[in-house]
Amino acid sequence: MSNNISGGGRSRNALSSVDFYRRVPKDLTEATTLGAAMSMCAIAIMAVLFLSETAAFARTRIATSISLDENTAPQIRLNFNITMLDLNCEYVSVDVWDALGTNRQNVTKNVEKWQIAENGDRQYGGRNREQRAVAYEEHDKTLEQMHEEDGVHAVDLTEENWKAFHAENEMAFIDLYAPWCVWCQRLAPTWEKFAQEVKKIGMPVGIGKVDCMAQANLCRSQKVMAFPTIRWYHSGQPISPEYKMDRTVQALVGFSKRKLEMDEKYKEWEAKAVDSTQEEKDQKRKLFQAHRPEHPACQVSGFLMVNRVPGNFHIEAKSKNHNLNSAMTNLTHVVNHLSFGEPVDRQSRRTKRILKQVPEEHRQFSPMDGSSYVTKDFHQAFHHYIKVVSTHLNMGSSSSNQMVTYQFLEQSQIVYYEVNNVPEARFSYDLSPMSVVVEKESRKWYDYLTSLCAIIGGTFTTLGLIDAVLYKVFKPKKL
């Protein structure tokens, strides 16, 4: 039994030899007022540091990093809504080009065009459709041969005889053309034959034509944007919309007859409506004339699926049945919206929750929205250069707190064109191979525990050293 006891004692002595926290007998310690003060200080300091460390642990911060973009999708969505302030929807064409050789003209899929009224309201429009090619009439005689055999029937108009011609003809049908325009050249013999037919039938309509190269000021005052422009005039005032149907003698004669019939109906109504005011008469005349003023503004919107390579989309003035007048093409525009990727639904709770945590500098998803780009002279247009960077917003570990968006930076400048070239509003884009990762970071729990241990041990040790030094200094000396 004594062996067991002595054996147990040796085991306890061996275990006690590795004790890091050895006890000092209480009767060998001394409590002092200085030690009590330092202990209170230590408790206060530990409490302040503990609260600060806990608050830091509970608080998160937004960190950004750059990584290689791992998106393998071959295409990206480009969303746009742009208002052309001085270009008719008939002439608006959205084209796409990129470095892979893509060259799409007048994109119609997922694109809408709306004519804009003078007060800014959308009037009519809808899905962008392919323009219909108008029919032309073939003739066995040239225009010169017609003139030699039958004489000239379509009156050549100039600034000098313009007013006199309208004073003589209450109703007039006029072709405003350019000699170099291929569509004008095809129309010329038809127009002469049409003028001859009008005279043969005895229709009270003056048929005229204007060479816009020789009469540039006259055509500029008439705001001719394309060749040929075929307009109906009543008492010298143009009636909108312009003639856009087939360019054959039969179609032109039929259109003129309808205009004259409606004018006769108006005159019959006017003779009976003796008590009507002038305003009522003007409104009724517009109704009979089918007069619908066309304000030259167009809102084009939609989205394009473009390849993830450098490229551009541009809005250009072009037509399948006209040659555009470069001197009258004004591409002043307002970017209502431009963004890349799937549209961000800012009204959804998920989007609001994520974006609320993202700093403003990382929310440049559509920085061009609401910007106006005004060109004050002809033969110029704005070109926009856009650098697109994919942005991963990781505001938590679950997918409901993560989203992928696209930010971009843009620079715009005015580009000057040659006199014969038609300007275009160009949006050139380039996608970065890198992506920005915006994520919410918080401290790890083991980092927090380590800091707490450091606070407790460091404070206890530091103040213990200070207490020992002060005790040595202020200890009363023995005599």
GROMACS .gro file of C-alpha atoms in nm:
model
  479
    1MET     CA    1   0.000   0.000   0.000
    2SER     CA    2   0.289   0.235   0.074
    3ASN     CA    3   0.427   0.155  -0.268
    4ASN     CA    4   0.100   0.271  -0.431
    5ILE     CA    5   0.101   0.591  -0.235
    6SER     CA    6   0.461   0.674  -0.312
    7GLY     CA    7   0.405   0.577  -0.676
    8GLY     CA    8   0.106   0.811  -0.701
    9GLY     CA    9   0.306   1.091  -0.544
   10ARG     CA   10   0.584   1.052  -0.796
   11SER     CA   11   0.330   1.072  -1.081
   12ARG     CA   12   0.179   1.390  -0.941
   13ASN     CA   13   0.526   1.545  -0.897
   14ALA     CA   14   0.616   1.461  -1.256
   15LEU     CA   15   0.290   1.620  -1.381
   16SER     CA   16   0.337   1.928  -1.163
   17SER     CA   17   0.681   1.987  -1.312
   18VAL     CA   18   0.518   2.101  -1.643
   19ASP     CA   19   0.273   2.338  -1.473
   20PHE     CA   20   0.294   2.676  -1.648
   21TYR     CA   21   0.056   2.839  -1.402
   22ARG     CA   22   0.221   2.778  -1.065
   23ARG     CA   23   0.052   2.926  -0.761
   24VAL     CA   24   0.217   3.162  -0.516
   25PRO     CA   25   0.100   3.106  -0.159
   26LYS     CA   26  -0.132   3.382  -0.048
   27ASP     CA   27   0.066   3.457   0.263
   28LEU     CA   28   0.363   3.546   0.039
   29THR     CA   29   0.168   3.813  -0.156
   30GLU     CA   30   0.100   4.171  -0.058
   31ALA     CA   31  -0.201   4.381  -0.158
   32THR     CA   32  -0.128   4.751  -0.215
   33THR     CA   33  -0.332   5.056  -0.302
   34LEU     CA   34  -0.121   5.107  -0.614
   35GLY     CA   35  -0.192   4.751  -0.725
   36ALA     CA   36  -0.566   4.804  -0.677
   37ALA     CA   37  -0.554   5.120  -0.890
   38MET     CA   38  -0.361   4.943  -1.166
   39SER     CA   39  -0.611   4.654  -1.153
   40MET     CA   40  -0.902   4.896  -1.205
   41CYS     CA   41  -0.719   5.052  -1.496
   42ALA     CA   42  -0.656   4.710  -1.645
   43ILE     CA   43  -1.026   4.618  -1.618
   44ALA     CA   44  -1.132   4.949  -1.778
   45ILE     CA   45  -0.882   4.919  -2.063
   46MET     CA   46  -0.978   4.555  -2.128
   47ALA     CA   47  -1.348   4.650  -2.136
   48VAL     CA   48  -1.291   4.935  -2.387
   49LEU     CA   49  -1.073   4.721  -2.610
   50PHE     CA   50  -1.315   4.429  -2.587
   51LEU     CA   51  -1.609   4.644  -2.697
   52SER     CA   52  -1.407   4.801  -2.979
   53GLU     CA   53  -1.288   4.463  -3.103
   54THR     CA   54  -1.640   4.320  -3.087
   55ALA     CA   55  -1.779   4.615  -3.285
   56ALA     CA   56  -1.503   4.572  -3.544
   57PHE     CA   57  -1.582   4.201  -3.568
   58ALA     CA   58  -1.953   4.269  -3.624
   59ARG     CA   59  -1.885   4.539  -3.885
   60THR     CA   60  -1.826   4.446  -4.253
   61ARG     CA   61  -1.643   4.638  -4.526
   62ILE     CA   62  -1.663   4.650  -4.904
   63ALA     CA   63  -1.352   4.522  -5.079
   64THR     CA   64  -1.275   4.519  -5.450
   65SER     CA   65  -1.043   4.298  -5.649
   66ILE     CA   66  -0.964   4.230  -6.012
   67SER     CA   67  -0.969   3.884  -6.166
   68LEU     CA   68  -0.986   3.724  -6.507
   69ASP     CA   69  -1.340   3.728  -6.644
   70GLU     CA   70  -1.461   3.368  -6.645
   71ASN     CA   71  -1.779   3.439  -6.844
   72THR     CA   72  -1.781   3.196  -7.138
   73ALA     CA   73  -2.103   3.318  -7.305
   74PRO     CA   74  -2.029   3.406  -7.669
   75GLN     CA   75  -2.260   3.707  -7.675
   76ILE     CA   76  -2.366   3.991  -7.451
   77ARG     CA   77  -2.690   4.188  -7.451
   78LEU     CA   78  -2.674   4.559  -7.539
   79ASN     CA   79  -2.978   4.764  -7.430
   80PHE     CA   80  -3.045   5.107  -7.580
   81ASN     CA   81  -3.309   5.378  -7.596
   82ILE     CA   82  -3.204   5.678  -7.805
   83THR     CA   83  -3.402   5.974  -7.939
   84MET     CA   84  -3.289   6.128  -8.267
   85LEU     CA   85  -3.411   6.486  -8.247
   86ASP     CA   86  -3.395   6.574  -8.617
   87LEU     CA   87  -3.430   6.249  -8.809
   88ASN     CA   88  -3.750   6.091  -8.934
   89CYS     CA   89  -3.811   5.729  -8.832
   90GLU     CA   90  -3.834   5.631  -9.198
   91TYR     CA   91  -3.463   5.707  -9.239
   92VAL     CA   92  -3.335   5.564  -8.908
   93SER     CA   93  -3.125   5.250  -8.950
   94VAL     CA   94  -2.952   5.056  -8.670
   95ASP     CA   95  -2.641   4.877  -8.797
   96VAL     CA   96  -2.397   4.645  -8.613
   97TRP     CA   97  -2.033   4.571  -8.694
   98ASP     CA   98  -1.763   4.385  -8.500
   99ALA     CA   99  -1.408   4.252  -8.528
  100LEU     CA  100  -1.530   3.901  -8.618
  101GLY     CA  101  -1.671   4.030  -8.944
  102THR     CA  102  -2.033   4.074  -8.837
  103ASN     CA  103  -2.201   4.343  -9.046
  104ARG     CA  104  -2.577   4.363  -8.997
  105GLN     CA  105  -2.763   4.644  -9.173
  106ASN     CA  106  -3.090   4.792  -9.045
  107VAL     CA  107  -3.143   4.543  -8.762
  108THR     CA  108  -3.515   4.481  -8.715
  109LYS     CA  109  -3.521   4.206  -8.451
  110ASN     CA  110  -3.598   4.337  -8.098
  111VAL     CA  111  -3.586   4.700  -8.220
  112GLU     CA  112  -3.873   4.950  -8.208
  113LYS     CA  113  -3.907   5.296  -8.359
  114TRP     CA  114  -4.153   5.563  -8.248
  115GLN     CA  115  -4.223   5.894  -8.418
  116ILE     CA  116  -4.202   6.178  -8.164
  117ALA     CA  117  -4.445   6.470  -8.168
  118GLU     CA  118  -4.338   6.829  -8.126
  119ASN     CA  119  -4.441   6.822  -7.758
  120GLY     CA  120  -4.226   6.510  -7.697
  121ASP     CA  121  -4.507   6.252  -7.691
  122ARG     CA  122  -4.474   5.926  -7.880
  123GLN     CA  123  -4.718   5.925  -8.172
  124TYR     CA  124  -4.702   5.605  -8.372
  125GLY     CA  125  -4.458   5.335  -8.459
  126GLY     CA  126  -4.375   4.990  -8.333
  127ARG     CA  127  -4.141   4.711  -8.430
  128ASN     CA  128  -3.872   4.815  -8.673
  129ARG     CA  129  -3.962   4.663  -9.008
  130GLU     CA  130  -3.775   4.620  -9.331
  131GLN     CA  131  -3.849   4.906  -9.569
  132ARG     CA  132  -4.073   4.821  -9.863
  133ALA     CA  133  -3.916   4.880 -10.202
  134VAL     CA  134  -4.145   5.101 -10.409
  135ALA     CA  135  -4.232   5.004 -10.766
  136TYR     CA  136  -4.093   5.197 -11.062
  137GLU     CA  137  -4.214   5.220 -11.418
  138GLU     CA  138  -3.995   5.130 -11.713
  139HIS     CA  139  -4.003   5.353 -12.021
  140ASP     CA  140  -3.888   5.294 -12.377
  141LYS     CA  141  -3.787   5.660 -12.413
  142THR     CA  142  -3.538   5.869 -12.222
  143LEU     CA  143  -3.629   6.200 -12.063
  144GLU     CA  144  -3.448   6.388 -12.340
  145GLN     CA  145  -3.641   6.201 -12.609
  146MET     CA  146  -3.970   6.281 -12.434
  147HIS     CA  147  -3.878   6.649 -12.428
  148GLU     CA  148  -3.787   6.646 -12.799
  149GLU     CA  149  -4.105   6.470 -12.908
  150ASP     CA  150  -4.370   6.598 -12.668
  151GLY     CA  151  -4.218   6.907 -12.508
  152VAL     CA  152  -4.162   6.983 -12.138
  153HIS     CA  153  -4.463   6.939 -11.910
  154ALA     CA  154  -4.310   6.934 -11.559
  155VAL     CA  155  -4.216   7.293 -11.476
  156ASP     CA  156  -3.857   7.359 -11.365
  157LEU     CA  157  -3.885   7.562 -11.045
  158THR     CA  158  -3.631   7.808 -10.907
  159GLU     CA  159  -3.627   8.062 -10.626
  160GLU     CA  160  -3.743   8.323 -10.879
  161ASN     CA  161  -4.059   8.148 -11.004
  162TRP     CA  162  -4.144   7.945 -10.689
  163LYS     CA  163  -4.400   8.187 -10.545
  164ALA     CA  164  -4.551   8.267 -10.886
  165PHE     CA  165  -4.598   7.897 -10.958
  166HIS     CA  166  -4.789   7.844 -10.632
  167ALA     CA  167  -4.993   8.159 -10.688
  168GLU     CA  168  -5.099   8.020 -11.024
  169ASN     CA  169  -5.164   7.665 -10.894
  170GLU     CA  170  -5.365   7.620 -10.575
  171MET     CA  171  -5.275   7.250 -10.583
  172ALA     CA  172  -4.922   7.148 -10.674
  173PHE     CA  173  -4.727   6.824 -10.683
  174ILE     CA  174  -4.350   6.876 -10.681
  175ASP     CA  175  -4.048   6.649 -10.717
  176LEU     CA  176  -3.740   6.779 -10.534
  177TYR     CA  177  -3.445   6.583 -10.669
  178ALA     CA  178  -3.069   6.568 -10.719
  179PRO     CA  179  -2.925   6.485 -11.065
  180TRP     CA  180  -2.674   6.235 -10.920
  181CYS     CA  181  -2.940   6.041 -10.726
  182VAL     CA  182  -3.009   5.704 -10.894
  183TRP     CA  183  -3.368   5.696 -10.764
  184CYS     CA  184  -3.427   6.044 -10.904
  185GLN     CA  185  -3.292   5.935 -11.240
  186ARG     CA  186  -3.535   5.642 -11.248
  187LEU     CA  187  -3.822   5.870 -11.148
  188ALA     CA  188  -3.747   6.149 -11.400
  189PRO     CA  189  -3.915   5.999 -11.712
  190THR     CA  190  -4.210   5.879 -11.502
  191TRP     CA  191  -4.254   6.227 -11.356
  192GLU     CA  192  -4.253   6.384 -11.702
  193LYS     CA  193  -4.505   6.132 -11.831
  194PHE     CA  194  -4.718   6.192 -11.520
  195ALA     CA  195  -4.712   6.568 -11.586
  196GLN     CA  196  -4.818   6.498 -11.945
  197GLU     CA  197  -5.104   6.277 -11.822
  198VAL     CA  198  -5.224   6.543 -11.575
  199LYS     CA  199  -5.238   6.800 -11.857
  200LYS     CA  200  -5.417   6.553 -12.086
  201ILE     CA  201  -5.683   6.475 -11.824
  202GLY     CA  202  -5.716   6.841 -11.733
  203MET     CA  203  -5.653   6.803 -11.361
  204PRO     CA  204  -5.614   7.139 -11.181
  205VAL     CA  205  -5.274   7.046 -11.041
  206GLY     CA  206  -4.941   7.215 -11.111
  207ILE     CA  207  -4.663   6.959 -11.167
  208GLY     CA  208  -4.316   7.092 -11.092
  209LYS     CA  209  -3.962   6.977 -11.018
  210VAL     CA  210  -3.666   7.133 -10.838
  211ASP     CA  211  -3.299   7.056 -10.901
  212CYS     CA  212  -3.166   7.076 -10.547
  213MET     CA  213  -2.805   7.099 -10.664
  214ALA     CA  214  -2.876   7.411 -10.867
  215GLN     CA  215  -3.133   7.542 -10.616
  216ALA     CA  216  -2.961   7.451 -10.290
  217ASN     CA  217  -3.105   7.743 -10.092
  218LEU     CA  218  -3.460   7.665 -10.204
  219CYS     CA  219  -3.429   7.301 -10.102
  220ARG     CA  220  -3.267   7.398  -9.774
  221SER     CA  221  -3.562   7.628  -9.697
  222GLN     CA  222  -3.797   7.339  -9.780
  223LYS     CA  223  -3.594   7.110  -9.545
  224VAL     CA  224  -3.535   6.839  -9.801
  225MET     CA  225  -3.365   6.549  -9.620
  226ALA     CA  226  -3.370   6.287  -9.896
  227PHE     CA  227  -3.385   6.257 -10.273
  228PRO     CA  228  -3.630   6.233 -10.432
  229THR     CA  229  -3.873   6.414 -10.202
  230ILE     CA  230  -4.222   6.415 -10.354
  231ARG     CA  231  -4.457   6.663 -10.187
  232TRP     CA  232  -4.812   6.781 -10.230
  233TYR     CA  233  -4.864   7.155 -10.182
  234HIS     CA  234  -5.181   7.351 -10.114
  235SER     CA  235  -5.157   7.727 -10.159
  236GLY     CA  236  -4.780   7.707 -10.129
  237GLN     CA  237  -4.786   7.506  -9.803
  238PRO     CA  238  -4.657   7.146  -9.792
  239ILE     CA  239  -4.907   6.881  -9.685
  240SER     CA  240  -4.764   6.604  -9.467
  241PRO     CA  241  -4.690   6.321  -9.486
  242GLU     CA  242  -4.485   6.314  -9.804
  243TYR     CA  243  -4.570   6.082 -10.092
  244LYS     CA  244  -4.414   5.740 -10.020
  245MET     CA  245  -4.606   5.503 -10.246
  246ASP     CA  246  -4.518   5.348 -10.582
  247ARG     CA  247  -4.351   5.576 -10.835
  248THR     CA  248  -4.560   5.490 -11.136
  249VAL     CA  249  -4.785   5.711 -11.348
  250GLN     CA  250  -5.094   5.523 -11.238
  251ALA     CA  251  -5.010   5.553 -10.867
  252LEU     CA  252  -4.924   5.924 -10.897
  253VAL     CA  253  -5.243   6.003 -11.091
  254GLY     CA  254  -5.452   5.806 -10.840
  255PHE     CA  255  -5.295   5.994 -10.546
  256SER     CA  256  -5.362   6.331 -10.715
  257LYS     CA  257  -5.725   6.241 -10.785
  258ARG     CA  258  -5.782   6.147 -10.422
  259LYS     CA  259  -5.633   6.478 -10.305
  260LEU     CA  260  -5.859   6.673 -10.543
  261GLU     CA  261  -6.166   6.475 -10.439
  262MET     CA  262  -6.102   6.548 -10.072
  263ASP     CA  263  -6.053   6.916 -10.152
  264GLU     CA  264  -6.389   6.925 -10.333
  265LYS     CA  265  -6.556   6.758 -10.034
  266TYR     CA  266  -6.408   7.021  -9.807
  267LYS     CA  267  -6.535   7.303 -10.028
  268GLU     CA  268  -6.885   7.150 -10.024
  269TRP     CA  269  -6.874   7.133  -9.644
  270GLU     CA  270  -6.740   7.490  -9.623
  271ALA     CA  271  -7.026   7.621  -9.837
  272LYS     CA  272  -7.276   7.474  -9.593
  273ALA     CA  273  -7.090   7.559  -9.272
  274VAL     CA  274  -7.141   7.935  -9.290
  275ASP     CA  275  -7.146   7.973  -8.911
  276SER     CA  276  -6.818   7.788  -8.849
  277THR     CA  277  -6.519   7.973  -8.707
  278GLN     CA  278  -6.187   7.995  -8.889
  279GLU     CA  279  -6.030   7.757  -8.640
  280GLU     CA  280  -6.299   7.496  -8.709
  281LYS     CA  281  -6.248   7.541  -9.083
  282ASP     CA  282  -5.873   7.494  -9.049
  283GLN     CA  283  -5.919   7.176  -8.848
  284LYS     CA  284  -6.170   7.045  -9.099
  285ARG     CA  285  -5.938   7.121  -9.390
  286LYS     CA  286  -5.655   6.927  -9.224
  287LEU     CA  287  -5.894   6.638  -9.174
  288PHE     CA  288  -5.999   6.634  -9.541
  289GLN     CA  289  -5.642   6.677  -9.658
  290ALA     CA  290  -5.526   6.390  -9.431
  291HIS     CA  291  -5.267   6.640  -9.311
  292ARG     CA  292  -5.053   6.484  -9.039
  293PRO     CA  293  -4.754   6.704  -8.954
  294GLU     CA  294  -4.440   6.497  -8.910
  295HIS     CA  295  -4.203   6.630  -8.652
  296PRO     CA  296  -3.856   6.503  -8.750
  297ALA     CA  297  -3.780   6.316  -8.428
  298CYS     CA  298  -3.764   5.944  -8.367
  299GLN     CA  299  -3.715   5.729  -8.059
  300VAL     CA  300  -3.540   5.402  -8.136
  301SER     CA  301  -3.514   5.143  -7.860
  302GLY     CA  302  -3.461   4.773  -7.800
  303PHE     CA  303  -3.166   4.542  -7.751
  304LEU     CA  304  -2.897   4.374  -7.960
  305MET     CA  305  -2.712   4.048  -7.899
  306VAL     CA  306  -2.353   4.131  -7.988
  307ASN     CA  307  -2.038   3.920  -7.985
  308ARG     CA  308  -1.797   3.965  -7.695
  309VAL     CA  309  -1.535   4.128  -7.917
  310PRO     CA  310  -1.463   4.493  -8.006
  311GLY     CA  311  -1.731   4.635  -8.231
  312ASN     CA  312  -1.986   4.911  -8.269
  313PHE     CA  313  -2.347   4.978  -8.337
  314HIS     CA  314  -2.440   5.298  -8.513
  315ILE     CA  315  -2.753   5.486  -8.603
  316GLU     CA  316  -2.734   5.604  -8.959
  317ALA     CA  317  -2.968   5.788  -9.194
  318LYS     CA  318  -3.041   5.563  -9.489
  319SER     CA  319  -3.330   5.448  -9.702
  320LYS     CA  320  -3.402   5.174  -9.953
  321ASN     CA  321  -3.584   5.422 -10.181
  322HIS     CA  322  -3.391   5.746 -10.130
  323ASN     CA  323  -3.046   5.897 -10.134
  324LEU     CA  324  -2.994   6.100  -9.818
  325ASN     CA  325  -2.907   6.466  -9.837
  326SER     CA  326  -2.584   6.484  -9.637
  327ALA     CA  327  -2.617   6.860  -9.601
  328MET     CA  328  -2.946   6.821  -9.412
  329THR     CA  329  -2.864   6.517  -9.198
  330ASN     CA  330  -2.855   6.623  -8.834
  331LEU     CA  331  -2.775   6.344  -8.589
  332THR     CA  332  -2.829   6.535  -8.266
  333HIS     CA  333  -2.948   6.275  -8.016
  334VAL     CA  334  -3.039   6.206  -7.655
  335VAL     CA  335  -2.930   5.882  -7.488
  336ASN     CA  336  -3.229   5.791  -7.272
  337HIS     CA  337  -3.070   5.462  -7.172
  338LEU     CA  338  -2.766   5.253  -7.262
  339SER     CA  339  -2.647   4.946  -7.070
  340PHE     CA  340  -2.495   4.602  -7.115
  341GLY     CA  341  -2.613   4.267  -6.985
  342GLU     CA  342  -2.956   4.162  -6.868
  343PRO     CA  343  -3.164   4.464  -6.757
  344VAL     CA  344  -3.135   4.536  -6.385
  345ASP     CA  345  -3.477   4.537  -6.222
  346ARG     CA  346  -3.421   4.810  -5.966
  347GLN     CA  347  -3.768   4.757  -5.820
  348SER     CA  348  -3.712   4.400  -5.704
  349ARG     CA  349  -3.634   4.345  -5.337
  350ARG     CA  350  -3.327   4.136  -5.420
  351THR     CA  351  -3.176   4.407  -5.640
  352LYS     CA  352  -3.251   4.680  -5.389
  353ARG     CA  353  -3.093   4.475  -5.110
  354ILE     CA  354  -2.774   4.416  -5.306
  355LEU     CA  355  -2.733   4.763  -5.459
  356LYS     CA  356  -2.799   4.928  -5.122
  357GLN     CA  357  -2.472   4.782  -4.998
  358VAL     CA  358  -2.266   4.872  -5.307
  359PRO     CA  359  -2.083   5.209  -5.310
  360GLU     CA  360  -2.187   5.461  -5.574
  361GLU     CA  361  -1.855   5.438  -5.759
  362HIS     CA  362  -1.929   5.072  -5.837
  363ARG     CA  363  -2.276   5.138  -5.977
  364GLN     CA  364  -2.179   5.287  -6.314
  365PHE     CA  365  -2.418   5.061  -6.507
  366SER     CA  366  -2.560   5.332  -6.735
  367PRO     CA  367  -2.363   5.657  -6.695
  368MET     CA  368  -2.483   5.797  -7.030
  369ASP     CA  369  -2.852   5.797  -6.937
  370GLY     CA  370  -3.015   6.136  -6.994
  371SER     CA  371  -2.716   6.284  -7.180
  372SER     CA  372  -2.771   6.505  -7.487
  373TYR     CA  373  -2.525   6.527  -7.777
  374VAL     CA  374  -2.598   6.829  -7.993
  375THR     CA  375  -2.431   6.899  -8.328
  376LYS     CA  376  -2.463   7.261  -8.432
  377ASP     CA  377  -2.322   7.231  -8.785
  378PHE     CA  378  -2.374   7.000  -9.081
  379HIS     CA  379  -2.138   6.716  -9.176
  380GLN     CA  380  -2.058   6.618  -8.817
  381ALA     CA  381  -2.177   6.367  -8.558
  382PHE     CA  382  -2.084   6.238  -8.214
  383HIS     CA  383  -1.889   5.914  -8.179
  384HIS     CA  384  -1.891   5.739  -7.841
  385TYR     CA  385  -1.612   5.509  -7.719
  386ILE     CA  386  -1.715   5.266  -7.444
  387LYS     CA  387  -1.502   5.037  -7.226
  388VAL     CA  388  -1.714   4.762  -7.069
  389VAL     CA  389  -1.609   4.571  -6.754
  390SER     CA  390  -1.809   4.286  -6.601
  391THR     CA  391  -1.874   4.340  -6.231
  392HIS     CA  392  -1.954   4.065  -5.979
  393LEU     CA  393  -2.145   4.193  -5.676
  394ASN     CA  394  -2.102   3.940  -5.394
  395MET     CA  395  -2.286   4.070  -5.089
  396GLY     CA  396  -2.313   3.730  -4.926
  397SER     CA  397  -2.232   3.363  -4.968
  398SER     CA  398  -2.575   3.264  -5.108
  399SER     CA  399  -2.673   3.317  -5.472
  400SER     CA  400  -2.964   3.541  -5.365
  401ASN     CA  401  -2.706   3.796  -5.249
  402GLN     CA  402  -2.498   3.787  -5.567
  403MET     CA  403  -2.545   3.932  -5.914
  404VAL     CA  404  -2.339   3.996  -6.226
  405THR     CA  405  -2.364   4.335  -6.396
  406TYR     CA  406  -2.163   4.541  -6.642
  407GLN     CA  407  -2.012   4.881  -6.576
  408PHE     CA  408  -1.863   5.100  -6.846
  409LEU     CA  409  -1.670   5.419  -6.901
  410GLU     CA  410  -1.731   5.633  -7.207
  411GLN     CA  411  -1.572   5.918  -7.396
  412SER     CA  412  -1.748   6.115  -7.667
  413GLN     CA  413  -1.618   6.344  -7.937
  414ILE     CA  414  -1.742   6.513  -8.252
  415VAL     CA  415  -1.622   6.359  -8.580
  416TYR     CA  416  -1.625   6.565  -8.900
  417TYR     CA  417  -1.735   6.410  -9.230
  418GLU     CA  418  -1.665   6.482  -9.594
  419VAL     CA  419  -1.932   6.685  -9.772
  420ASN     CA  420  -2.068   6.386  -9.965
  421ASN     CA  421  -2.069   6.142  -9.672
  422VAL     CA  422  -2.377   6.094  -9.455
  423PRO     CA  423  -2.290   6.122  -9.080
  424GLU     CA  424  -2.369   5.847  -8.828
  425ALA     CA  425  -2.402   5.837  -8.450
  426ARG     CA  426  -2.157   5.563  -8.357
  427PHE     CA  427  -2.125   5.371  -8.030
  428SER     CA  428  -1.799   5.175  -8.027
  429TYR     CA  429  -1.758   4.922  -7.745
  430ASP     CA  430  -1.475   4.705  -7.617
  431LEU     CA  431  -1.514   4.440  -7.346
  432SER     CA  432  -1.233   4.405  -7.094
  433PRO     CA  433  -1.096   4.052  -7.035
  434MET     CA  434  -1.078   4.136  -6.665
  435SER     CA  435  -1.365   4.162  -6.421
  436VAL     CA  436  -1.415   4.360  -6.102
  437VAL     CA  437  -1.525   4.168  -5.794
  438VAL     CA  438  -1.705   4.376  -5.531
  439GLU     CA  439  -1.764   4.176  -5.215
  440LYS     CA  440  -1.850   4.224  -4.852
  441GLU     CA  441  -1.574   4.113  -4.617
  442SER     CA  442  -1.592   4.037  -4.246
  443ARG     CA  443  -1.337   3.909  -3.991
  444LYS     CA  444  -1.300   3.541  -3.918
  445TRP     CA  445  -1.407   3.410  -3.577
  446TYR     CA  446  -1.061   3.275  -3.494
  447ASP     CA  447  -0.910   3.616  -3.574
  448TYR     CA  448  -1.157   3.768  -3.329
  449LEU     CA  449  -1.067   3.519  -3.052
  450THR     CA  450  -0.696   3.573  -3.110
  451SER     CA  451  -0.742   3.947  -3.074
  452LEU     CA  452  -0.937   3.905  -2.752
  453CYS     CA  453  -0.662   3.687  -2.602
  454ALA     CA  454  -0.403   3.943  -2.709
  455ILE     CA  455  -0.603   4.222  -2.547
  456ILE     CA  456  -0.641   4.037  -2.215
  457GLY     CA  457  -0.284   3.907  -2.197
  458GLY     CA  458  -0.122   4.222  -2.330
  459THR     CA  459  -0.312   4.451  -2.099
  460PHE     CA  460  -0.247   4.232  -1.795
  461THR     CA  461   0.124   4.201  -1.869
  462THR     CA  462   0.180   4.567  -1.961
  463LEU     CA  463   0.005   4.705  -1.656
  464GLY     CA  464   0.178   4.443  -1.440
  465LEU     CA  465   0.517   4.574  -1.555
  466ILE     CA  466   0.408   4.931  -1.491
  467ASP     CA  467   0.282   4.833  -1.146
  468ALA     CA  468   0.615   4.663  -1.065
  469VAL     CA  469   0.815   4.969  -1.171
  470LEU     CA  470   0.596   5.208  -0.974
  471TYR     CA  471   0.610   4.980  -0.673
  472LYS     CA  472   0.989   4.984  -0.683
  473VAL     CA  473   0.994   5.361  -0.714
  474PHE     CA  474   0.745   5.441  -0.440
  475LYS     CA  475   0.832   5.156  -0.200
  476PRO     CA  476   0.941   5.300   0.140
  477LYS     CA  477   1.305   5.241   0.210
  478LYS     CA  478   1.416   5.062   0.531
  479LEU     CA  479   1.636   5.249   0.773
   0.00000   0.00000   0.00000
